[in-house]
Amino acid sequence: MAPEEDGKWGMAMCMKLWQPKSGSGPLLFVGYEDGSIALWNVLEHRLMRRHLFHKEPVMSLDFDCDNARGVSGSSENILNVWNLDEQQDLKTYKAQELVNPGIADVRIRQDKKILATAGWDYRVRIFGWKKVKPLAVLQYHTSTVHCVSFSDHIIPEERLLAAGSKDQRISLWSIYSQT
């Protein structure tokens, strides 16, 4: 799968593979260096949609298949939340402005209640996923936070958030909310 020959999208920076319930075959979201996100039909090797969501390279993206909604971060200070509608169009849902630029990673928790971002400002930010409302800023690291990951423990109270940083440390956080 490759962009058109005249396409100047740059490198593929991040991706999320998704299998729709419709059985149409796997689809692939790809974030590119030019700030766009493309949706590819994997079986047909065909570009379905592409939308420019960021002014800077897309550093990370995640997708909530239950709600057909995705999130992406870049080197700018915008967290973009977008929808995939019934016509397979990508549309902005909300652009959440952040205090500081630079999002290295984004992850939606498995229960679809919260979202975590890994920041260049040494912080992990937690948002409510439904309205993309800022909930918490976690401060521990002394350098850029590069990655975040949620555990999928069967007992909600036992679930953790892990964050990895350039400072060579990994922080573990208990982020539990039943509501």
XYZ file of N, CA and C in Angstrom:
537
model
N 0.851 -1.169 0.000
C 0.000 0.000 0.000
C 0.896 1.230 0.000
N 0.672 2.082 -0.954
C 1.495 3.283 -1.070
C 0.635 4.447 -1.545
N 0.995 5.670 -1.111
C 0.270 6.845 -1.597
C 0.443 7.000 -3.104
N -0.417 7.824 -3.696
C -0.260 8.108 -5.120
C 1.138 8.656 -5.370
N 1.596 8.515 -6.591
C 2.967 8.909 -6.909
C 3.241 10.378 -6.626
N 2.232 11.234 -6.792
C 2.456 12.656 -6.540
C 2.224 13.012 -5.070
N 1.864 12.018 -4.253
C 1.604 12.267 -2.839
C 2.877 12.592 -2.082
N 2.818 13.608 -1.275
C 3.963 14.014 -0.459
C 3.570 13.891 1.009
N 3.143 12.694 1.379
C 2.651 12.471 2.725
C 3.772 12.293 3.741
N 4.948 11.910 3.266
C 6.060 11.630 4.164
C 5.954 10.221 4.738
N 6.714 10.005 5.786
C 6.782 8.676 6.406
C 5.485 8.309 7.110
N 5.219 7.018 7.170
C 4.171 6.501 8.048
C 4.747 6.539 9.461
N 4.087 7.274 10.352
C 4.608 7.500 11.701
C 3.993 6.555 12.743
N 2.734 6.152 12.523
C 2.027 5.300 13.476
C 0.849 4.651 12.762
N 0.304 3.601 13.346
C -0.827 2.940 12.695
C -1.652 2.142 13.691
N -2.870 1.846 13.276
C -3.795 1.021 14.065
C -4.573 0.145 13.099
N -4.439 -1.155 13.247
C -5.153 -2.123 12.422
C -6.479 -2.442 13.101
N -7.550 -2.507 12.310
C -8.897 -2.666 12.856
C -9.702 -3.602 11.978
N -10.420 -4.512 12.623
C -11.301 -5.442 11.909
C -12.748 -5.047 12.185
N -13.433 -4.407 11.218
C -14.836 -4.029 11.437
C -15.721 -5.258 11.626
N -16.793 -5.074 12.383
C -17.736 -6.172 12.628
C -18.476 -6.571 11.358
N -18.503 -5.689 10.371
C -19.221 -5.969 9.121
C -18.568 -7.081 8.312
N -17.346 -7.446 8.667
C -16.664 -8.510 7.957
C -16.079 -8.091 6.626
N -15.923 -6.793 6.429
C -15.407 -6.293 5.154
C -13.897 -6.466 5.019
N -13.276 -7.051 5.990
C -11.832 -7.215 5.953
C -11.156 -6.153 6.785
N -9.889 -6.349 7.119
C -9.196 -5.406 7.982
C -9.007 -4.038 7.325
N -9.097 -3.021 8.170
C -8.824 -1.647 7.759
C -7.638 -1.155 8.571
N -6.888 -0.244 7.996
C -5.687 0.257 8.643
C -5.702 1.779 8.660
N -5.615 2.349 9.864
C -5.430 3.790 10.013
C -3.933 4.042 10.069
N -3.456 5.012 9.292
C -2.037 5.352 9.287
C -1.893 6.854 9.470
N -1.056 7.245 10.436
C -0.724 8.651 10.645
C 0.566 8.963 9.913
N 0.555 10.033 9.136
C 1.705 10.373 8.290
C 2.437 11.623 8.767
N 3.629 11.765 8.222
C 4.516 12.871 8.555
C 3.920 14.235 8.202
N 3.053 14.296 7.205
C 2.465 15.584 6.806
C 1.290 15.999 7.693
N 0.946 15.190 8.709
C -0.153 15.510 9.615
C -1.470 14.869 9.242
N -1.483 14.081 8.185
C -2.729 13.446 7.749
C -2.872 12.048 8.346
N -4.134 11.603 8.371
C -4.460 10.230 8.740
C -5.191 9.621 7.557
N -4.744 8.448 7.149
C -5.348 7.752 6.015
C -5.988 6.463 6.503
N -7.075 6.090 5.852
C -7.750 4.827 6.112
C -7.581 3.949 4.883
N -6.948 2.797 5.062
C -6.660 1.873 3.972
C -7.495 0.607 4.101
N -7.983 0.096 2.986
C -8.577 -1.230 2.904
C -7.412 -2.190 2.672
N -7.137 -3.029 3.644
C -5.954 -3.889 3.594
C -6.065 -4.956 2.504
N -7.224 -5.586 2.387
C -7.375 -6.662 1.399
C -7.245 -6.160 -0.033
N -7.774 -4.975 -0.291
C -7.737 -4.411 -1.645
C -6.530 -3.497 -1.884
N -5.730 -3.275 -0.843
C -4.583 -2.365 -0.942
C -5.023 -1.012 -1.502
N -6.165 -0.527 -0.992
C -6.784 0.672 -1.557
C -6.970 1.739 -0.482
N -6.614 2.973 -0.841
C -6.863 4.111 0.036
C -8.357 4.416 0.019
N -8.962 4.431 1.194
C -10.392 4.732 1.284
C -10.627 6.212 1.581
N -9.894 6.741 2.553
C -10.043 8.144 2.948
C -8.722 8.658 3.489
N -8.584 9.965 3.414
C -7.420 10.635 4.002
C -7.866 12.019 4.419
N -7.449 12.436 5.624
C -7.829 13.755 6.121
C -6.642 14.370 6.854
N -6.426 15.652 6.651
C -5.348 16.381 7.324
C -5.871 16.879 8.669
N -5.445 16.237 9.753
C -5.896 16.597 11.093
C -4.882 17.455 11.840
N -3.619 17.391 11.456
C -2.561 18.084 12.193
C -1.692 18.898 11.243
N -1.049 19.923 11.799
C -0.093 20.727 11.032
C 1.310 20.132 11.117
N 1.493 19.221 12.039
C 2.779 18.571 12.280
C 2.603 17.053 12.125
N 3.702 16.284 12.104
C 3.596 14.826 11.960
C 2.725 14.185 13.041
N 1.943 13.198 12.641
C 1.120 12.437 13.586
C 2.054 11.467 14.308
N 2.198 11.646 15.610
C 3.121 10.822 16.386
C 2.471 9.537 16.900
N 1.157 9.587 17.138
C 0.468 8.422 17.678
C -1.022 8.535 17.402
N -1.669 7.377 17.305
C -3.126 7.361 17.172
C -3.673 6.097 17.804
N -4.941 6.161 18.177
C -5.657 4.993 18.675
C -7.084 5.099 18.157
N -7.801 3.980 18.174
C -9.148 3.962 17.616
C -10.076 3.138 18.492
N -11.243 3.691 18.783
C -12.293 3.044 19.556
C -13.285 2.459 18.561
N -13.179 1.156 18.310
C -14.019 0.530 17.282
C -15.487 0.464 17.686
N -15.785 0.464 18.980
C -17.184 0.418 19.423
C -17.933 1.704 19.095
N -17.234 2.820 19.140
C -17.852 4.126 18.887
C -17.399 4.759 17.579
N -16.587 4.042 16.800
C -16.050 4.543 15.523
C -15.428 5.920 15.694
N -14.601 6.033 16.743
C -13.976 7.313 17.056
C -12.498 7.098 17.355
N -11.666 7.972 16.818
C -10.233 7.858 17.020
C -9.654 9.095 17.661
N -8.390 8.989 18.033
C -7.673 10.099 18.648
C -6.250 10.084 18.115
N -5.693 11.272 17.933
C -4.316 11.362 17.443
C -3.606 12.539 18.092
N -2.300 12.370 18.230
C -1.458 13.415 18.792
C -0.269 13.660 17.895
N 0.273 14.866 18.000
C 1.404 15.251 17.155
C 2.369 16.101 17.971
N 3.309 16.740 17.288
C 4.256 17.598 17.986
C 3.663 18.961 18.330
N 2.453 19.237 17.862
C 1.789 20.494 18.223
C 1.035 20.319 19.545
N 0.356 21.352 19.992
C -0.345 21.294 21.275
C -1.842 21.013 21.100
N -2.173 20.135 20.163
C -3.562 19.775 19.891
C -3.722 18.254 19.965
N -4.709 17.827 20.730
C -5.128 16.435 20.755
C -6.376 16.371 19.887
N -6.301 15.662 18.778
C -7.422 15.610 17.837
C -8.236 14.344 18.039
N -9.534 14.523 18.184
C -10.460 13.397 18.268
C -11.315 13.449 17.016
N -11.472 12.308 16.351
C -12.150 12.270 15.058
C -13.063 11.058 14.969
N -14.041 11.179 14.083
C -15.032 10.122 13.864
C -14.840 9.488 12.500
N -15.254 8.252 12.405
C -15.384 7.567 11.126
C -16.879 7.332 10.942
N -17.503 8.046 9.998
C -18.956 7.941 9.841
C -19.348 6.753 8.959
N -20.643 6.606 8.731
C -21.163 5.466 7.972
C -20.644 5.426 6.533
N -20.308 6.586 5.986
C -19.783 6.660 4.619
C -18.255 6.493 4.585
N -17.684 6.120 5.732
C -16.238 5.943 5.872
C -15.480 7.258 5.720
N -16.125 8.385 6.031
C -15.447 9.682 6.029
C -14.825 9.924 7.400
N -13.649 10.518 7.401
C -12.983 10.914 8.635
C -13.316 12.378 8.900
N -13.849 12.665 10.088
C -14.257 14.028 10.421
C -13.827 14.375 11.832
N -13.424 15.627 12.026
C -13.038 16.094 13.350
C -14.239 16.082 14.285
N -14.057 15.503 15.458
C -15.068 15.513 16.512
C -14.750 16.640 17.488
N -13.478 16.696 17.915
C -13.050 17.731 18.850
C -11.542 17.902 18.752
N -11.110 19.146 18.777
C -9.681 19.454 18.852
C -9.431 20.034 20.239
N -8.807 19.244 21.102
C -8.551 19.644 22.486
C -7.184 20.319 22.569
N -7.186 21.597 22.909
C -5.921 22.323 23.029
C -5.241 21.944 24.340
N -3.928 21.757 24.273
C -3.129 21.407 25.440
C -2.248 22.583 25.839
N -1.796 22.581 27.075
C -0.941 23.656 27.574
C 0.408 23.650 26.860
N 0.979 22.471 26.691
C 2.309 22.336 26.093
C 2.251 21.465 24.841
N 3.125 21.724 23.872
C 3.142 20.911 22.653
C 3.817 19.557 22.867
N 3.503 18.632 21.971
C 4.209 17.357 21.928
C 3.493 16.209 22.600
N 2.845 15.370 21.789
C 2.209 14.149 22.288
C 2.909 12.977 21.607
N 3.609 12.181 22.405
C 4.354 11.049 21.860
C 3.488 9.805 21.693
N 2.460 9.657 22.544
C 1.631 8.455 22.482
C 0.243 8.771 23.022
N -0.755 8.061 22.516
C -2.136 8.154 23.006
C -2.695 6.742 23.130
N -3.465 6.488 24.195
C -4.091 5.179 24.377
C -5.458 5.356 25.021
N -6.432 4.651 24.464
C -7.774 4.595 25.020
C -7.846 3.336 25.878
N -8.312 3.489 27.126
C -8.432 2.314 27.992
C -9.488 1.365 27.429
N -9.340 0.074 27.678
C -10.202 -0.948 27.095
C -11.681 -0.746 27.406
N -12.008 -0.166 28.563
C -13.416 0.054 28.905
C -13.980 1.313 28.247
N -13.158 2.007 27.483
C -13.563 3.198 26.712
C -14.019 4.354 27.606
N -13.508 4.411 28.831
C -13.896 5.492 29.737
C -12.858 6.595 29.823
N -11.590 6.232 29.673
C -10.552 7.259 29.754
C -9.508 7.080 28.653
N -8.770 8.152 28.468
C -7.716 8.243 27.464
C -6.471 8.774 28.161
N -5.314 8.236 27.828
C -4.054 8.728 28.382
C -3.158 9.214 27.251
N -2.418 10.297 27.519
C -1.437 10.798 26.558
C -0.062 10.835 27.217
N 0.963 10.580 26.420
C 2.354 10.681 26.859
C 2.906 11.979 26.284
N 3.398 12.861 27.154
C 3.783 14.191 26.703
C 5.268 14.471 26.681
N 5.629 15.349 25.750
C 7.006 15.828 25.687
C 7.328 16.707 26.894
N 6.301 17.155 27.609
C 6.485 18.022 28.780
C 6.674 17.210 30.063
N 7.019 15.924 29.923
C 7.328 15.006 31.021
C 6.082 14.536 31.776
N 4.899 14.774 31.231
C 3.665 14.470 31.948
C 2.789 13.463 31.193
N 1.992 12.759 31.974
C 0.933 11.904 31.442
C -0.370 12.626 31.735
N -1.201 12.772 30.727
C -2.493 13.433 30.917
C -3.615 12.411 30.738
N -4.613 12.540 31.593
C -5.775 11.651 31.565
C -7.000 12.481 31.186
N -7.773 11.958 30.241
C -8.997 12.611 29.774
C -10.153 11.628 29.863
N -11.346 12.143 30.131
C -12.542 11.328 29.972
C -12.749 11.118 28.483
N -12.997 9.895 28.062
C -13.067 9.610 26.626
C -14.365 10.107 25.996
N -15.463 10.055 26.726
C -16.762 10.417 26.150
C -16.788 11.872 25.675
N -16.317 12.795 26.517
C -16.352 14.225 26.170
C -14.959 14.824 26.002
N -13.933 13.999 26.129
C -12.532 14.427 26.042
C -12.263 15.547 27.056
N -12.764 15.334 28.252
C -12.612 16.296 29.342
C -11.327 15.987 30.114
N -10.456 16.995 30.323
C -9.246 16.762 31.118
C -9.611 16.348 32.547
N -8.995 15.270 33.023
C -9.287 14.765 34.363
C -8.101 14.873 35.306
N -6.891 14.614 34.807
C -5.721 14.607 35.683
C -4.449 14.802 34.870
N -3.436 15.339 35.550
C -2.086 15.437 34.998
C -1.181 14.692 35.966
N -0.509 13.656 35.478
C 0.356 12.829 36.314
C 1.802 13.255 36.114
N 2.440 13.679 37.210
C 3.816 14.169 37.144
C 4.727 13.250 37.946
N 5.723 12.724 37.282
C 6.714 11.875 37.928
C 8.031 11.933 37.168
N 7.962 11.932 35.868
C 9.145 11.792 35.030
C 9.935 13.093 34.917
N 11.223 12.941 34.604
C 12.124 14.090 34.471
C 12.550 14.317 33.025
N 11.892 13.630 32.114
C 12.155 13.797 30.691
C 10.898 13.383 29.915
N 10.968 13.490 28.595
C 9.831 13.183 27.733
C 9.239 11.809 28.038
N 7.923 11.762 28.157
C 7.222 10.483 28.293
C 6.929 10.011 26.872
N 7.428 8.834 26.524
C 7.325 8.336 25.149
C 6.167 7.373 24.908
N 5.733 6.647 25.947
C 4.701 5.644 25.705
C 3.847 5.425 26.946
N 2.592 5.062 26.689
C 1.655 4.716 27.759
C 0.916 3.442 27.359
N 0.523 2.659 28.370
C -0.196 1.419 28.098
C -1.076 1.075 29.297
N -2.305 0.645 29.014
C -3.226 0.206 30.057
C -3.193 -1.311 30.160
N -3.271 -1.821 31.395
C -3.444 -3.265 31.575
C -4.915 -3.596 31.361
N -5.192 -4.854 31.095
C -6.582 -5.260 30.852
C -7.042 -6.293 31.878
N -6.643 -6.100 33.125
C -7.013 -7.018 34.198
C -8.527 -7.159 34.269
N -8.997 -8.364 34.560
C -10.440 -8.630 34.609
C -11.131 -7.845 35.729
N -10.419 -7.574 36.814
C -10.972 -6.802 37.935
C -10.601 -5.333 37.727
N -11.597 -4.465 37.535
C -11.298 -3.056 37.235
C -10.361 -2.381 38.239
N -10.510 -2.685 39.532
C -9.665 -2.047 40.555
C -8.195 -2.430 40.424
N -7.920 -3.508 39.721
C -6.548 -3.998 39.571
C -5.862 -3.483 38.303
N -6.574 -2.754 37.482
C -5.997 -2.254 36.229
C -4.990 -1.140 36.505
N -3.945 -1.124 35.699
C -2.884 -0.137 35.854
C -2.635 0.600 34.544
N -2.007 1.749 34.679
C -1.485 2.504 33.546
C 0.027 2.538 33.715
N 0.752 2.168 32.674
C 2.213 2.241 32.688
C 2.647 3.347 31.739
N 3.695 4.066 32.126
C 4.247 5.126 31.282
C 5.762 4.978 31.248
N 6.335 5.070 30.048
C 7.780 4.956 29.883
C 8.366 6.256 29.383
N 9.531 6.604 29.904
C 10.118 7.912 29.626
C 11.571 7.819 29.174
N 12.013 8.907 28.569
C 13.419 9.049 28.183
C 14.324 9.015 29.410
N 13.774 9.317 30.594
C 14.568 9.296 31.826
C 14.883 7.868 32.286
N 14.515 6.881 31.484
C 14.764 5.459 31.704
C 13.888 4.849 32.791
N 12.908 5.600 33.243
C 12.008 5.108 34.283
C 10.667 4.706 33.680
N 10.038 3.770 34.349
C 8.674 3.373 34.019
C 7.830 3.646 35.258
N 6.774 4.413 35.086
C 5.878 4.686 36.210
C 4.623 3.838 36.057
N 4.072 3.419 37.192
C 2.834 2.646 37.224
C 1.808 3.429 38.027
N 0.607 3.513 37.478
C -0.454 4.313 38.084
C -1.720 3.476 38.177
N -2.406 3.597 39.309
C -3.718 2.978 39.457
C -4.755 4.041 39.116
N -5.426 3.862 37.995
C -6.425 4.830 37.521
C -7.740 4.083 37.460
N -8.509 4.153 38.520
C -9.758 3.393 38.548
C -10.936 4.328 38.746
N -11.911 4.189 37.894
C -13.159 4.934 38.032
C -14.284 4.034 37.549
N -15.222 3.773 38.426
C -16.315 2.881 38.061
C -17.393 3.616 37.279
N -17.402 4.935 37.334
C -18.441 5.710 36.637
C -17.948 6.269 35.345
